PDB file of C-alpha atoms and ligand atoms in Angstrom:
ATOM      1  CA  UNK A   1     -21.619  -6.087   5.045  1.00 58.00           C
ATOM      2  CA  UNK A   2     -18.692  -6.481   7.472  1.00 63.00           C
ATOM      3  CA  UNK A   3     -19.187  -4.921  10.881  1.00 74.00           C
ATOM      4  CA  UNK A   4     -16.163  -2.927  12.558  1.00 76.00           C
ATOM      5  CA  UNK A   5     -15.071  -5.900  14.719  1.00 74.00           C
ATOM      6  CA  UNK A   6     -14.994  -8.406  11.737  1.00 71.00           C
ATOM      7  CA  UNK A   7     -13.313  -5.828   9.432  1.00 75.00           C
ATOM      8  CA  UNK A   8     -10.581  -5.648  12.011  1.00 73.00           C
ATOM      9  CA  UNK A   9     -10.202  -9.358  12.086  1.00 69.00           C
ATOM     10  CA  UNK A  10      -9.895  -9.516   8.267  1.00 70.00           C
ATOM     11  CA  UNK A  11      -7.498  -6.910   8.159  1.00 77.00           C
ATOM     12  CA  UNK A  12      -5.261  -8.281  10.877  1.00 82.00           C
ATOM     13  CA  UNK A  13      -5.483 -11.765   8.967  1.00 92.00           C
ATOM     14  CA  UNK A  14      -4.091 -10.152   5.607  1.00 95.00           C
ATOM     15  CA  UNK A  15      -1.412  -8.310   7.277  1.00 95.00           C
ATOM     16  CA  UNK A  16      -0.265 -11.400   8.972  1.00 95.00           C
ATOM     17  CA  UNK A  17      -0.451 -13.252   5.711  1.00 97.00           C
ATOM     18  CA  UNK A  18       1.580 -11.020   3.620  1.00 97.00           C
ATOM     19  CA  UNK A  19       4.371 -10.947   6.522  1.00 97.00           C
ATOM     20  CA  UNK A  20       4.223 -14.858   6.486  1.00 97.00           C
ATOM     21  CA  UNK A  21       3.607 -15.824   3.015  1.00 98.00           C
ATOM     22  CA  UNK A  22       4.681 -12.714   1.087  1.00 98.00           C
ATOM     23  CA  UNK A  23       1.210 -12.160  -0.834  1.00 98.00           C
ATOM     24  CA  UNK A  24      -2.490 -11.720  -0.444  1.00 97.00           C
ATOM     25  CA  UNK A  25      -5.335 -11.860  -2.890  1.00 97.00           C
ATOM     26  CA  UNK A  26      -8.048  -9.269  -2.748  1.00 97.00           C
ATOM     27  CA  UNK A  27     -11.126  -9.936  -4.800  1.00 96.00           C
ATOM     28  CA  UNK A  28     -13.184  -7.372  -6.609  1.00 96.00           C
ATOM     29  CA  UNK A  29     -11.021  -4.401  -5.782  1.00 97.00           C
ATOM     30  CA  UNK A  30     -12.145  -2.759  -9.014  1.00 97.00           C
ATOM     31  CA  UNK A  31     -15.917  -2.523 -10.184  1.00 97.00           C
ATOM     32  CA  UNK A  32     -16.740  -3.997 -13.623  1.00 97.00           C
ATOM     33  CA  UNK A  33     -17.071  -0.391 -14.945  1.00 98.00           C
ATOM     34  CA  UNK A  34     -13.607   0.425 -13.690  1.00 98.00           C
ATOM     35  CA  UNK A  35     -12.172  -2.658 -15.105  1.00 98.00           C
ATOM     36  CA  UNK A  36     -13.660  -1.856 -18.493  1.00 97.00           C
ATOM     37  CA  UNK A  37     -12.361   1.704 -18.320  1.00 98.00           C
ATOM     38  CA  UNK A  38      -8.798   0.821 -17.320  1.00 98.00           C
ATOM     39  CA  UNK A  39      -8.721  -2.002 -20.162  1.00 97.00           C
ATOM     40  CA  UNK A  40      -9.789   0.579 -22.652  1.00 97.00           C
ATOM     41  CA  UNK A  41      -7.297   3.296 -21.632  1.00 98.00           C
ATOM     42  CA  UNK A  42      -4.357   0.694 -21.749  1.00 98.00           C
ATOM     43  CA  UNK A  43      -5.343  -0.748 -25.084  1.00 96.00           C
ATOM     44  CA  UNK A  44      -5.575   2.857 -26.532  1.00 97.00           C
ATOM     45  CA  UNK A  45      -1.935   3.506 -25.043  1.00 98.00           C
ATOM     46  CA  UNK A  46      -0.552   0.341 -26.613  1.00 97.00           C
ATOM     47  CA  UNK A  47      -1.836   1.230 -30.118  1.00 96.00           C
ATOM     48  CA  UNK A  48       1.119   3.860 -30.310  1.00 95.00           C
ATOM     49  CA  UNK A  49       3.245   3.456 -27.531  1.00 96.00           C
ATOM     50  CA  UNK A  50       5.336   0.844 -25.477  1.00 95.00           C
ATOM     51  CA  UNK A  51       8.560  -1.128 -25.397  1.00 94.00           C
ATOM     52  CA  UNK A  52       8.960  -4.539 -27.038  1.00 93.00           C
ATOM     53  CA  UNK A  53       9.795  -6.756 -24.226  1.00 90.00           C
ATOM     54  CA  UNK A  54       9.215 -10.574 -23.441  1.00 89.00           C
ATOM     55  CA  UNK A  55       7.519 -11.284 -26.567  1.00 86.00           C
ATOM     56  CA  UNK A  56       4.843  -8.598 -26.038  1.00 92.00           C
ATOM     57  CA  UNK A  57       4.782  -4.961 -25.161  1.00 95.00           C
ATOM     58  CA  UNK A  58       5.535  -3.118 -21.806  1.00 97.00           C
ATOM     59  CA  UNK A  59       5.300   0.393 -20.617  1.00 98.00           C
ATOM     60  CA  UNK A  60       7.597   1.130 -17.803  1.00 98.00           C
ATOM     61  CA  UNK A  61       7.210   4.254 -15.671  1.00 98.00           C
ATOM     62  CA  UNK A  62       3.489   4.202 -16.437  1.00 98.00           C
ATOM     63  CA  UNK A  63       2.695   6.600 -13.656  1.00 98.00           C
ATOM     64  CA  UNK A  64       4.622   9.388 -15.553  1.00 98.00           C
ATOM     65  CA  UNK A  65       4.033   7.964 -19.131  1.00 98.00           C
ATOM     66  CA  UNK A  66       0.394   7.128 -19.045  1.00 98.00           C
ATOM     67  CA  UNK A  67      -1.337   9.807 -16.707  1.00 97.00           C
ATOM     68  CA  UNK A  68      -4.796   8.740 -17.831  1.00 97.00           C
ATOM     69  CA  UNK A  69      -4.378   5.699 -15.357  1.00 98.00           C
ATOM     70  CA  UNK A  70      -3.306   7.788 -12.369  1.00 98.00           C
ATOM     71  CA  UNK A  71      -6.766   7.583 -10.604  1.00 98.00           C
ATOM     72  CA  UNK A  72      -5.841   3.913 -10.038  1.00 98.00           C
ATOM     73  CA  UNK A  73      -2.935   4.896  -7.639  1.00 98.00           C
ATOM     74  CA  UNK A  74      -5.265   6.771  -5.122  1.00 97.00           C
ATOM     75  CA  UNK A  75      -8.128   4.580  -5.723  1.00 97.00           C
ATOM     76  CA  UNK A  76      -9.857   4.404  -2.285  1.00 96.00           C
ATOM     77  CA  UNK A  77     -10.195   0.575  -1.895  1.00 96.00           C
ATOM     78  CA  UNK A  78      -6.497   0.048  -3.045  1.00 97.00           C
ATOM     79  CA  UNK A  79      -5.303   2.721  -0.560  1.00 97.00           C
ATOM     80  CA  UNK A  80      -7.255   1.280   2.182  1.00 96.00           C
ATOM     81  CA  UNK A  81      -5.851  -2.202   1.674  1.00 96.00           C
ATOM     82  CA  UNK A  82      -2.298  -0.907   1.369  1.00 97.00           C
ATOM     83  CA  UNK A  83      -2.709   1.176   4.574  1.00 96.00           C
ATOM     84  CA  UNK A  84      -3.956  -2.111   6.302  1.00 95.00           C
ATOM     85  CA  UNK A  85      -1.024  -4.310   4.939  1.00 96.00           C
ATOM     86  CA  UNK A  86       1.544  -1.638   5.740  1.00 97.00           C
ATOM     87  CA  UNK A  87       0.015  -1.091   9.264  1.00 94.00           C
ATOM     88  CA  UNK A  88      -0.264   2.627   8.928  1.00 94.00           C
ATOM     89  CA  UNK A  89      -2.217   5.328   7.226  1.00 90.00           C
ATOM     90  CA  UNK A  90       0.653   7.081   5.807  1.00 96.00           C
ATOM     91  CA  UNK A  91       2.270   5.270   3.047  1.00 98.00           C
ATOM     92  CA  UNK A  92       4.715   6.130   0.196  1.00 98.00           C
ATOM     93  CA  UNK A  93       3.983   5.644  -3.613  1.00 98.00           C
ATOM     94  CA  UNK A  94       7.343   4.620  -5.254  1.00 98.00           C
ATOM     95  CA  UNK A  95       6.327   5.919  -8.807  1.00 98.00           C
ATOM     96  CA  UNK A  96       7.001   2.274 -10.083  1.00 98.00           C
ATOM     97  CA  UNK A  97       4.385   1.185 -12.475  1.00 98.00           C
ATOM     98  CA  UNK A  98       4.787  -1.292 -15.416  1.00 98.00           C
ATOM     99  CA  UNK A  99       1.938  -2.050 -17.850  1.00 98.00           C
ATOM    100  CA  UNK A 100       2.152  -5.159 -19.713  1.00 98.00           C
ATOM    101  CA  UNK A 101       0.445  -6.474 -22.888  1.00 96.00           C
ATOM    102  CA  UNK A 102       0.658 -10.130 -24.127  1.00 92.00           C
ATOM    103  CA  UNK A 103       4.086 -10.589 -22.308  1.00 93.00           C
ATOM    104  CA  UNK A 104       5.634 -13.879 -21.205  1.00 93.00           C
ATOM    105  CA  UNK A 105       7.565 -14.367 -18.136  1.00 95.00           C
ATOM    106  CA  UNK A 106       9.923 -16.398 -16.022  1.00 96.00           C
ATOM    107  CA  UNK A 107      10.594 -16.966 -12.360  1.00 98.00           C
ATOM    108  CA  UNK A 108      11.998 -13.885 -10.808  1.00 98.00           C
ATOM    109  CA  UNK A 109      11.775 -11.343  -7.960  1.00 98.00           C
ATOM    110  CA  UNK A 110      11.327  -7.698  -8.262  1.00 98.00           C
ATOM    111  CA  UNK A 111      13.958  -6.530  -5.741  1.00 98.00           C
ATOM    112  CA  UNK A 112      16.328  -5.785  -8.672  1.00 98.00           C
ATOM    113  CA  UNK A 113      19.057  -8.307  -7.720  1.00 97.00           C
ATOM    114  CA  UNK A 114      19.316  -9.391 -11.402  1.00 96.00           C
ATOM    115  CA  UNK A 115      19.226  -5.767 -12.589  1.00 96.00           C
ATOM    116  CA  UNK A 116      22.057  -4.148 -10.548  1.00 97.00           C
ATOM    117  CA  UNK A 117      24.576  -4.764  -7.871  1.00 97.00           C
ATOM    118  CA  UNK A 118      22.994  -5.048  -4.588  1.00 97.00           C
ATOM    119  CA  UNK A 119      19.516  -4.826  -6.240  1.00 98.00           C
ATOM    120  CA  UNK A 120      17.204  -1.859  -5.595  1.00 98.00           C
ATOM    121  CA  UNK A 121      17.760  -2.054  -1.734  1.00 98.00           C
ATOM    122  CA  UNK A 122      21.405  -1.812  -2.109  1.00 97.00           C
ATOM    123  CA  UNK A 123      21.748  -5.169  -0.561  1.00 97.00           C
ATOM    124  CA  UNK A 124      20.061  -8.563  -0.042  1.00 96.00           C
ATOM    125  CA  UNK A 125      17.298  -7.473   2.226  1.00 97.00           C
ATOM    126  CA  UNK A 126      15.580 -10.839   2.786  1.00 97.00           C
ATOM    127  CA  UNK A 127      16.021 -10.725   6.694  1.00 94.00           C
ATOM    128  CA  UNK A 128      15.024  -7.065   7.114  1.00 96.00           C
ATOM    129  CA  UNK A 129      11.670  -6.806   8.888  1.00 92.00           C
ATOM    130  CA  UNK A 130      11.133  -2.947   8.264  1.00 95.00           C
ATOM    131  CA  UNK A 131      11.554  -3.600   4.561  1.00 98.00           C
ATOM    132  CA  UNK A 132       7.935  -3.511   3.456  1.00 98.00           C
ATOM    133  CA  UNK A 133       7.731  -2.679  -0.323  1.00 98.00           C
ATOM    134  CA  UNK A 134       4.423  -4.062  -1.740  1.00 98.00           C
ATOM    135  CA  UNK A 135       3.512  -4.383  -5.222  1.00 98.00           C
ATOM    136  CA  UNK A 136      -0.187  -4.421  -6.477  1.00 98.00           C
ATOM    137  CA  UNK A 137      -0.650  -6.608  -9.394  1.00 98.00           C
ATOM    138  CA  UNK A 138      -4.020  -6.284 -11.404  1.00 98.00           C
ATOM    139  CA  UNK A 139      -4.598  -8.791 -14.265  1.00 98.00           C
ATOM    140  CA  UNK A 140      -7.280  -7.147 -16.438  1.00 98.00           C
ATOM    141  CA  UNK A 141      -9.085 -10.343 -17.409  1.00 97.00           C
ATOM    142  CA  UNK A 142      -9.902 -13.734 -15.802  1.00 97.00           C
ATOM    143  CA  UNK A 143      -7.202 -16.161 -14.945  1.00 96.00           C
ATOM    144  CA  UNK A 144      -9.142 -18.733 -12.993  1.00 96.00           C
ATOM    145  CA  UNK A 145      -9.406 -21.287 -15.832  1.00 93.00           C
ATOM    146  CA  UNK A 146      -6.041 -20.880 -17.394  1.00 92.00           C
ATOM    147  CA  UNK A 147      -2.548 -20.715 -16.232  1.00 89.00           C
ATOM    148  CA  UNK A 148      -1.654 -17.145 -17.553  1.00 94.00           C
ATOM    149  CA  UNK A 149      -2.008 -15.393 -14.394  1.00 97.00           C
ATOM    150  CA  UNK A 150       0.574 -15.031 -11.555  1.00 98.00           C
ATOM    151  CA  UNK A 151       2.209 -18.228  -9.787  1.00 98.00           C
ATOM    152  CA  UNK A 152       4.139 -17.402  -6.491  1.00 98.00           C
ATOM    153  CA  UNK A 153       6.489 -19.026  -4.167  1.00 98.00           C
ATOM    154  CA  UNK A 154       4.914 -18.943  -0.758  1.00 98.00           C
ATOM    155  CA  UNK A 155       7.302 -17.452   1.759  1.00 98.00           C
ATOM    156  CA  UNK A 156       9.954 -16.989  -0.724  1.00 98.00           C
ATOM    157  CA  UNK A 157      10.355 -13.071   0.225  1.00 98.00           C
ATOM    158  CA  UNK A 158      12.579 -14.404   3.044  1.00 97.00           C
ATOM    159  CA  UNK A 159      14.837 -16.468   0.701  1.00 97.00           C
ATOM    160  CA  UNK A 160      17.411 -15.479  -1.790  1.00 97.00           C
ATOM    161  CA  UNK A 161      17.263 -18.767  -3.875  1.00 97.00           C
ATOM    162  CA  UNK A 162      14.599 -18.482  -6.372  1.00 97.00           C
ATOM    163  CA  UNK A 163      13.940 -22.209  -6.676  1.00 98.00           C
ATOM    164  CA  UNK A 164      12.768 -22.425  -2.954  1.00 98.00           C
ATOM    165  CA  UNK A 165       9.289 -21.967  -1.635  1.00 98.00           C
ATOM    166  CA  UNK A 166       6.026 -23.896  -2.375  1.00 98.00           C
ATOM    167  CA  UNK A 167       4.360 -22.902  -5.876  1.00 98.00           C
ATOM    168  CA  UNK A 168       1.089 -21.587  -5.782  1.00 98.00           C
ATOM    169  CA  UNK A 169      -1.003 -20.482  -8.721  1.00 97.00           C
ATOM    170  CA  UNK A 170      -3.318 -17.602  -8.007  1.00 98.00           C
ATOM    171  CA  UNK A 171      -6.745 -18.018  -9.682  1.00 97.00           C
ATOM    172  CA  UNK A 172      -7.828 -14.470 -10.151  1.00 98.00           C
ATOM    173  CA  UNK A 173     -10.791 -12.865 -11.939  1.00 97.00           C
ATOM    174  CA  UNK A 174     -10.543  -9.239 -13.827  1.00 97.00           C
ATOM    175  CA  UNK A 175     -10.842  -6.776 -11.028  1.00 96.00           C
ATOM    176  CA  UNK A 176      -9.112  -8.839  -8.411  1.00 98.00           C
ATOM    177  CA  UNK A 177      -5.761  -7.586  -7.027  1.00 98.00           C
ATOM    178  CA  UNK A 178      -2.768  -9.480  -5.832  1.00 98.00           C
ATOM    179  CA  UNK A 179      -0.533  -7.685  -3.419  1.00 98.00           C
ATOM    180  CA  UNK A 180       2.752  -9.172  -2.991  1.00 98.00           C
ATOM    181  CA  UNK A 181       6.333  -8.341  -1.323  1.00 98.00           C
ATOM    182  CA  UNK A 182       8.633  -7.353  -4.093  1.00 98.00           C
ATOM    183  CA  UNK A 183      11.189  -9.843  -2.795  1.00 98.00           C
ATOM    184  CA  UNK A 184       8.711 -12.621  -3.444  1.00 98.00           C
ATOM    185  CA  UNK A 185       9.687 -15.177  -6.335  1.00 98.00           C
ATOM    186  CA  UNK A 186       6.938 -15.089  -8.877  1.00 98.00           C
ATOM    187  CA  UNK A 187       6.178 -15.637 -12.568  1.00 98.00           C
ATOM    188  CA  UNK A 188       3.540 -14.565 -14.992  1.00 97.00           C
ATOM    189  CA  UNK A 189       2.524 -16.785 -18.085  1.00 95.00           C
ATOM    190  CA  UNK A 190       5.561 -18.751 -19.105  1.00 94.00           C
ATOM    191  CA  UNK A 191       4.541 -20.680 -22.044  1.00 87.00           C
ATOM    192  CA  UNK A 192       2.896 -19.283 -25.239  1.00 86.00           C
ATOM    193  CA  UNK A 193      -0.021 -21.577 -24.831  1.00 77.00           C
ATOM    194  CA  UNK A 194      -2.158 -20.366 -21.706  1.00 77.00           C
ATOM    195  CA  UNK A 195      -4.135 -23.437 -21.098  1.00 79.00           C
ATOM    196  CA  UNK A 196      -2.693 -26.958 -20.378  1.00 79.00           C
ATOM    197  CA  UNK A 197      -4.812 -28.938 -23.082  1.00 79.00           C
ATOM    198  CA  UNK A 198      -2.864 -27.122 -25.581  1.00 80.00           C
ATOM    199  CA  UNK A 199       0.555 -28.279 -24.349  1.00 78.00           C
ATOM    200  CA  UNK A 200       0.562 -31.429 -26.562  1.00 81.00           C
ATOM    201  CA  UNK A 201      -0.916 -30.169 -29.685  1.00 78.00           C
ATOM    202  CA  UNK A 202       1.591 -27.239 -29.397  1.00 75.00           C
ATOM    203  CA  UNK A 203       4.510 -29.470 -29.203  1.00 78.00           C
ATOM    204  CA  UNK A 204       3.209 -31.644 -32.190  1.00 79.00           C
ATOM    205  CA  UNK A 205       2.725 -28.574 -34.401  1.00 76.00           C
ATOM    206  CA  UNK A 206       6.160 -27.177 -33.503  1.00 75.00           C
ATOM    207  CA  UNK A 207       7.881 -30.399 -34.397  1.00 79.00           C
ATOM    208  CA  UNK A 208       5.817 -30.893 -37.553  1.00 80.00           C
ATOM    209  CA  UNK A 209       6.798 -27.333 -38.851  1.00 78.00           C
ATOM    210  CA  UNK A 210      10.218 -27.762 -38.055  1.00 77.00           C
ATOM    211  CA  UNK A 211      10.501 -31.134 -39.720  1.00 78.00           C
ATOM    212  CA  UNK A 212       8.393 -30.700 -42.775  1.00 77.00           C
ATOM    213  CA  UNK A 213       8.855 -26.994 -43.557  1.00 73.00           C
ATOM    214  CA  UNK A 214      12.133 -26.436 -42.009  1.00 77.00           C
ATOM    215  CA  UNK A 215      10.763 -23.381 -40.035  1.00 78.00           C
ATOM    216  CA  UNK A 216      12.981 -22.642 -36.963  1.00 80.00           C
ATOM    217  CA  UNK A 217      11.140 -23.480 -33.642  1.00 76.00           C
ATOM    218  CA  UNK A 218      11.615 -19.625 -32.628  1.00 81.00           C
ATOM    219  CA  UNK A 219       9.593 -18.511 -35.756  1.00 84.00           C
ATOM    220  CA  UNK A 220       7.004 -21.195 -35.128  1.00 81.00           C
ATOM    221  CA  UNK A 221       6.686 -19.983 -31.514  1.00 79.00           C
ATOM    222  CA  UNK A 222       6.211 -16.427 -32.910  1.00 83.00           C
ATOM    223  CA  UNK A 223       3.266 -17.666 -35.257  1.00 80.00           C
ATOM    224  CA  UNK A 224       1.659 -19.751 -32.574  1.00 80.00           C
ATOM    225  CA  UNK A 225       1.891 -16.976 -30.011  1.00 78.00           C
ATOM    226  CA  UNK A 226       0.067 -14.784 -32.303  1.00 82.00           C
ATOM    227  CA  UNK A 227      -2.664 -17.221 -32.795  1.00 81.00           C
ATOM    228  CA  UNK A 228      -3.075 -18.055 -29.266  1.00 76.00           C
ATOM    229  CA  UNK A 229      -3.146 -14.284 -28.419  1.00 76.00           C
ATOM    230  CA  UNK A 230      -5.716 -13.916 -31.017  1.00 78.00           C
ATOM    231  CA  UNK A 231      -7.862 -16.757 -29.604  1.00 78.00           C
ATOM    232  CA  UNK A 232      -7.446 -15.815 -25.938  1.00 75.00           C
ATOM    233  CA  UNK A 233      -7.401 -12.087 -26.347  1.00 79.00           C
ATOM    234  CA  UNK A 234      -5.051  -9.317 -25.040  1.00 88.00           C
ATOM    235  CA  UNK A 235      -3.581 -10.374 -21.800  1.00 94.00           C
ATOM    236  CA  UNK A 236      -3.296  -6.994 -19.995  1.00 97.00           C
ATOM    237  CA  UNK A 237      -1.743  -6.359 -16.475  1.00 98.00           C
ATOM    238  CA  UNK A 238      -0.615  -3.488 -14.311  1.00 98.00           C
ATOM    239  CA  UNK A 239       1.887  -3.514 -11.615  1.00 98.00           C
ATOM    240  CA  UNK A 240       2.545  -0.473  -9.060  1.00 98.00           C
ATOM    241  CA  UNK A 241       4.347  -0.398  -5.879  1.00 98.00           C
ATOM    242  CA  UNK A 242       4.033   1.475  -2.406  1.00 98.00           C
ATOM    243  CA  UNK A 243       5.952   0.906   0.809  1.00 98.00           C
ATOM    244  CA  UNK A 244       6.423   2.149   4.311  1.00 98.00           C
ATOM    245  CA  UNK A 245       7.916   5.729   4.087  1.00 98.00           C
ATOM    246  CA  UNK A 246      11.445   4.589   4.996  1.00 98.00           C
ATOM    247  CA  UNK A 247      14.927   4.190   3.545  1.00 98.00           C
ATOM    248  CA  UNK A 248      14.272   0.810   2.134  1.00 98.00           C
ATOM    249  CA  UNK A 249      11.227   2.250   0.094  1.00 98.00           C
ATOM    250  CA  UNK A 250      13.214   5.291  -1.030  1.00 98.00           C
ATOM    251  CA  UNK A 251      15.992   3.299  -2.172  1.00 98.00           C
ATOM    252  CA  UNK A 252      13.744   0.864  -3.956  1.00 98.00           C
ATOM    253  CA  UNK A 253      11.992   3.748  -5.743  1.00 98.00           C
ATOM    254  CA  UNK A 254      15.219   5.594  -6.798  1.00 98.00           C
ATOM    255  CA  UNK A 255      16.991   2.527  -8.247  1.00 98.00           C
ATOM    256  CA  UNK A 256      13.824   1.146  -9.841  1.00 98.00           C
ATOM    257  CA  UNK A 257      13.326   4.480 -11.512  1.00 98.00           C
ATOM    258  CA  UNK A 258      16.590   4.115 -12.957  1.00 97.00           C
ATOM    259  CA  UNK A 259      15.843   0.848 -14.543  1.00 97.00           C
ATOM    260  CA  UNK A 260      12.383   2.360 -15.801  1.00 98.00           C
ATOM    261  CA  UNK A 261      14.180   5.276 -17.382  1.00 97.00           C
ATOM    262  CA  UNK A 262      16.851   3.095 -18.959  1.00 96.00           C
ATOM    263  CA  UNK A 263      14.025   0.917 -20.484  1.00 96.00           C
ATOM    264  CA  UNK A 264      12.124   4.041 -21.804  1.00 97.00           C
ATOM    265  CA  UNK A 265      15.285   5.684 -23.019  1.00 96.00           C
ATOM    266  CA  UNK A 266      14.266   8.897 -21.442  1.00 95.00           C
ATOM    267  CA  UNK A 267      14.342  11.161 -18.298  1.00 94.00           C
ATOM    268  CA  UNK A 268      10.584  11.763 -17.619  1.00 96.00           C
ATOM    269  CA  UNK A 269      10.747  11.820 -13.769  1.00 97.00           C
ATOM    270  CA  UNK A 270       7.720  13.503 -12.305  1.00 97.00           C
ATOM    271  CA  UNK A 271       3.891  13.103 -12.134  1.00 98.00           C
ATOM    272  CA  UNK A 272       1.735  16.070 -12.801  1.00 97.00           C
ATOM    273  CA  UNK A 273       0.925  18.719 -10.128  1.00 97.00           C
ATOM    274  CA  UNK A 274      -2.726  17.638 -10.103  1.00 97.00           C
ATOM    275  CA  UNK A 275      -1.852  14.002  -9.371  1.00 97.00           C
ATOM    276  CA  UNK A 276       0.571  14.931  -6.749  1.00 97.00           C
ATOM    277  CA  UNK A 277      -2.159  16.926  -5.033  1.00 98.00           C
ATOM    278  CA  UNK A 278      -4.415  13.917  -5.164  1.00 98.00           C
ATOM    279  CA  UNK A 279      -1.850  11.710  -3.411  1.00 98.00           C
ATOM    280  CA  UNK A 280      -1.211  14.433  -0.778  1.00 96.00           C
ATOM    281  CA  UNK A 281      -4.912  14.711   0.085  1.00 97.00           C
ATOM    282  CA  UNK A 282      -4.955  10.890   0.606  1.00 97.00           C
ATOM    283  CA  UNK A 283      -2.131  11.055   2.942  1.00 96.00           C
ATOM    284  CA  UNK A 284       0.456   9.223   0.490  1.00 98.00           C
ATOM    285  CA  UNK A 285       4.008  10.715   0.458  1.00 98.00           C
ATOM    286  CA  UNK A 286       5.727  10.517  -2.909  1.00 98.00           C
ATOM    287  CA  UNK A 287       9.139   8.949  -3.379  1.00 98.00           C
ATOM    288  CA  UNK A 288       9.608  11.285  -6.496  1.00 98.00           C
ATOM    289  CA  UNK A 289      10.807  13.951  -3.873  1.00 97.00           C
ATOM    290  CA  UNK A 290      13.975  12.037  -3.798  1.00 97.00           C
ATOM    291  CA  UNK A 291      14.293  11.918  -7.557  1.00 97.00           C
ATOM    292  CA  UNK A 292      16.115  15.177  -8.001  1.00 91.00           C
ATOM    293  CA  UNK A 293      19.338  13.398  -7.986  1.00 87.00           C
ATOM    294  CA  UNK A 294      18.328  11.399 -10.910  1.00 91.00           C
ATOM    295  CA  UNK A 295      18.057  14.522 -13.052  1.00 82.00           C
ATOM    296  CA  UNK A 296      20.912  14.701 -15.774  1.00 69.00           C
TER     297      UNK A 296
HETATM  298  O1  AKG B   1       4.025 -11.117 -16.725  1.00 69.21           O
HETATM  299  C1  AKG B   1       3.551 -11.089 -15.582  1.00 69.21           C
HETATM  300  O2  AKG B   1       2.338 -11.651 -15.527  1.00 69.21           O
HETATM  301  C2  AKG B   1       4.208 -10.751 -14.462  1.00 69.21           C
HETATM  302  C3  AKG B   1       5.031  -9.467 -14.576  1.00 69.21           C
HETATM  303  C4  AKG B   1       6.002  -9.220 -13.511  1.00 69.21           C
HETATM  304  O3  AKG B   1       6.312 -10.067 -12.775  1.00 69.21           O
HETATM  305  C5  AKG B   1       6.749  -7.774 -13.469  1.00 69.21           C
HETATM  306  O4  AKG B   1       6.102  -6.824 -14.239  1.00 69.21           O
HETATM  307  O5  AKG B   1       7.546  -7.768 -12.695  1.00 69.21           O
HETATM  308 FE1  FE2 B   2       7.841  -9.378 -11.325  1.00 69.21          FE
END
């Protein structure tokens, strides 16, 4: 157990690290029991719901659409870490939550610059110090022996060019959390094969099927992805976002919610009264207070 002085040193270190590098990795934030529970809830959800995206399934606006997982958003350990990173007890929950199943990814930032004019902040906010909007990424299985977890570009939350910044692959175990600045350049699993030793066989199979059976490489990729998904299991992940209670976080939340609604093709904006109460009890203010303007 850490004593109080050591705890303070650890928390100062991670607060400095997220400011400098744009990300931190916190091990074992969920217990094995919690991990099992959340995996089951998400698997059940994707049996009948979700939006087809990035070669897999995604559920945007999961804070509203999947109320069964709301306990995660006021999980004591997650709130304690967010409070430390944001440097104050009162923080804001943005209502952003995307849940993914078997999706692929490419280098991007989550500041919405590719989604709308000026991005979710309304302008490129790479040099703004008060802009502290941090995303929690939970990968719900181990990624310490494959390359299907999160890769980030260190320090890139201060840079607009997505090709800049040292590439760092984050070896996570199920139950760990990565917390990163939404302006950080990052990518999830980019290739259909999640481990390096399949790179060559994959290329040979693709070429062979393409040449001999005249199957297009896109169709081949779809078949191979199914096989790899079957072999390596469902790759599940959850992303949700908090920030300092200020204009940056408010604008991020409102504009990000527009994107989530667009993807879901609905206008479900608000969490339940019970969930709201839980947040308030934990000193978390809700960006959804500002969503009234999104009502049609
Ligand atoms: O697919 C992944 O692992 C990354 C997902 C991601 O970056 C996102 O949801 O913004
Ligand atoms: Fe992202």
